[in-house]
Coordinates of C-alpha atoms in Angstrom, one line a residue:
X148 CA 0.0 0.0 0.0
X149 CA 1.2 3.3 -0.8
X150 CA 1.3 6.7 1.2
X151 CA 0.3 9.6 -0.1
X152 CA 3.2 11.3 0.8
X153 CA 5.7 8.5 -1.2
X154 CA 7.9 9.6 -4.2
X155 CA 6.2 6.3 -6.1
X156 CA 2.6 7.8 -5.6
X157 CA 3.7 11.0 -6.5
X158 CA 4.6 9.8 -9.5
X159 CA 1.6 7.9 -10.8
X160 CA -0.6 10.8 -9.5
X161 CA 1.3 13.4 -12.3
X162 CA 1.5 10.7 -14.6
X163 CA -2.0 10.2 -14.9
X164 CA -3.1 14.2 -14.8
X165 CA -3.9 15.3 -18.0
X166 CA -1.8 18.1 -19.4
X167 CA -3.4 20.8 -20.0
X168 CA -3.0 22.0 -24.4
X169 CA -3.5 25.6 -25.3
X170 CA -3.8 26.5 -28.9
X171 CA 0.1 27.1 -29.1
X172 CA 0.9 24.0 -28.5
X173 CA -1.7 22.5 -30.8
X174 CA -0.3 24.8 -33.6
X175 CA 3.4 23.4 -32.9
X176 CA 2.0 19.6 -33.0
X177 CA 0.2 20.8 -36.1
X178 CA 3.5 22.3 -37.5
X179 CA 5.1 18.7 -36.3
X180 CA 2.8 16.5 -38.6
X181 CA 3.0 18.8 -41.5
X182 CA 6.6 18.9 -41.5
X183 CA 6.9 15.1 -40.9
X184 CA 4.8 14.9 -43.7
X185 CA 6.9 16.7 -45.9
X186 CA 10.2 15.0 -45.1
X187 CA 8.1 12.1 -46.4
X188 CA 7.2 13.7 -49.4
X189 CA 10.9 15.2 -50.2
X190 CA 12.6 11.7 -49.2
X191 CA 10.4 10.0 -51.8
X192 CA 10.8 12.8 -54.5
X193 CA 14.9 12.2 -53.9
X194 CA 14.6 8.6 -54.3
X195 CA 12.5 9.1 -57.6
X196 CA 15.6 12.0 -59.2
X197 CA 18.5 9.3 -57.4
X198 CA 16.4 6.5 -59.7
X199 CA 16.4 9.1 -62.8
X200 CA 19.8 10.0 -62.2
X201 CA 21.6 6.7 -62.2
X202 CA 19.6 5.9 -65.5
X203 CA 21.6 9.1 -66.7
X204 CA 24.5 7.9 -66.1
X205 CA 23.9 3.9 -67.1
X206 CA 23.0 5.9 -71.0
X207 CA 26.2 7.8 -70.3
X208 CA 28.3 4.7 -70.3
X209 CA 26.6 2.7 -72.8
X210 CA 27.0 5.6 -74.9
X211 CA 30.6 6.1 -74.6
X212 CA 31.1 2.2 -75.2
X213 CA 29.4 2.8 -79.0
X214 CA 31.9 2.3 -81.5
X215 CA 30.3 3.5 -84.3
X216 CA 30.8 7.9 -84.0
X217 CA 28.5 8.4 -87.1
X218 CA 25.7 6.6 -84.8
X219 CA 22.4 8.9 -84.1
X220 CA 21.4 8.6 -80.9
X221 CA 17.8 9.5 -80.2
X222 CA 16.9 11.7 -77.6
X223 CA 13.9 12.8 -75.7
X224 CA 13.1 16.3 -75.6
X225 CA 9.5 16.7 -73.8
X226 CA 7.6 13.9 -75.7
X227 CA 9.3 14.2 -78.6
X228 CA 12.9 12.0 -79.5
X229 CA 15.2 14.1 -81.7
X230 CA 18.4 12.3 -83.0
X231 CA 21.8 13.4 -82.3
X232 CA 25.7 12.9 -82.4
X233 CA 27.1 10.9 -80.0
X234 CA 29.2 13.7 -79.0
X235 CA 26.2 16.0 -78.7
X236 CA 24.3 13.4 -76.9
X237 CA 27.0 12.9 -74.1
X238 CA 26.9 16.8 -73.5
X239 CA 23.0 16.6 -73.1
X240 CA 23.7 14.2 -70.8
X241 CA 25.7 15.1 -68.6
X242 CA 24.0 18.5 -68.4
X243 CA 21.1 16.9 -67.2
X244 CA 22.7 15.2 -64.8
X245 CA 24.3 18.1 -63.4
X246 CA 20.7 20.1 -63.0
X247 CA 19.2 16.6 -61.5
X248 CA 22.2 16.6 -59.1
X249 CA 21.6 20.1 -58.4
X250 CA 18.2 19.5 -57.4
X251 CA 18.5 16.6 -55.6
X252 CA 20.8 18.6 -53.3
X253 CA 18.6 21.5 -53.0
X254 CA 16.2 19.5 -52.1
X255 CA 18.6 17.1 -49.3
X256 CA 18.8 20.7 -48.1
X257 CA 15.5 21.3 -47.6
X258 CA 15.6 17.7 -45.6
X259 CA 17.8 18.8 -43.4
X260 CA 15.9 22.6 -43.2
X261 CA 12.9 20.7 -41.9
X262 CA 14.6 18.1 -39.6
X263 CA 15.9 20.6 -37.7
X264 CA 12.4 22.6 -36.6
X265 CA 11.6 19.2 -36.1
X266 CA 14.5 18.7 -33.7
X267 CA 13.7 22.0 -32.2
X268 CA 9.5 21.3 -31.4
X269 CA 10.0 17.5 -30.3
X270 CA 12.7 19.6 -28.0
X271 CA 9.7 22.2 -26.9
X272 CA 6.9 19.7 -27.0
X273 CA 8.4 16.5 -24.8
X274 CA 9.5 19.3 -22.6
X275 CA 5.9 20.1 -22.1
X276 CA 4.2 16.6 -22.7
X277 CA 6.8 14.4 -21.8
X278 CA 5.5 10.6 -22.7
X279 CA 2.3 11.8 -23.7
X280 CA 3.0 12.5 -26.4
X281 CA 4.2 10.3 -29.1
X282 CA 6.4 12.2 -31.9
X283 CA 8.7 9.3 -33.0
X284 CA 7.9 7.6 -36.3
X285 CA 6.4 4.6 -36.9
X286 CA 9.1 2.3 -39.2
X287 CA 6.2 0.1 -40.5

């Protein structure tokens, strides 16, 4: 049996109070999902450009292990294909994969932007809430 005056009881007693959410608080666990949300949404779109970006550079190769130099080598502009030197072609291509680069680091950037406001309110919000609250995500 415990005392009202033990540390244990003490314990359970805060545990089970409900803490008490104003609306600034709701807007930062608001601000939490969305964000989590969008790291989803950015890791998936860098998965997609890494996919597009190692298919760059598997046509770069085969490319540059064509013998044949008078060979067209069709390329798609939009939905069209137009047909150029080999040469030309390997500029094209490693143009593009110089912009897909670039964006694929703009948007690790953005990543890492959103990560850490999410460090920052899992900081302000477990300070507050403590374990009840849940902010970790679930690897399903």
């Amino acid at each position: 049996m415990l005392s009202d005056e033990s540390p244990l009881a003490e314990g359970i007693c805060s545990a089970a109070e409900d803490v008490n959410v104003t609306f600034e608080d709701q807007q930062k666990i608001n601000k939490f999902a969305r964000n989590t949300s969008r790291i989803t949404e950015l890791k998936e779109e860098i998965e997609v450009k890494k996919k597009q970006l190692q298919n760059l550079e598997d046509a770069c190769e085969d490319i540059m292990l064509a013998d044949d130099d008078c060979l067209m080598i069709p390329y798609q502009i939009g939905d069209v294909f137009i047909s150029h030197s080999q040469e030309e072609t390997q500029e094209m291509l490693e143009e593009a994969k110089k912009n897909l680069q670039e964006e694929i680091d703009a948007l690790e950037s953005r990543v890492e932007s959103i990560q850490r406001v999410l460090a920052d309110l899992k900081v302000q919000l477990y300070a507050k809430f403590g374990s009840n609250i849940n902010l970790e995500a679930d690897e399903s």
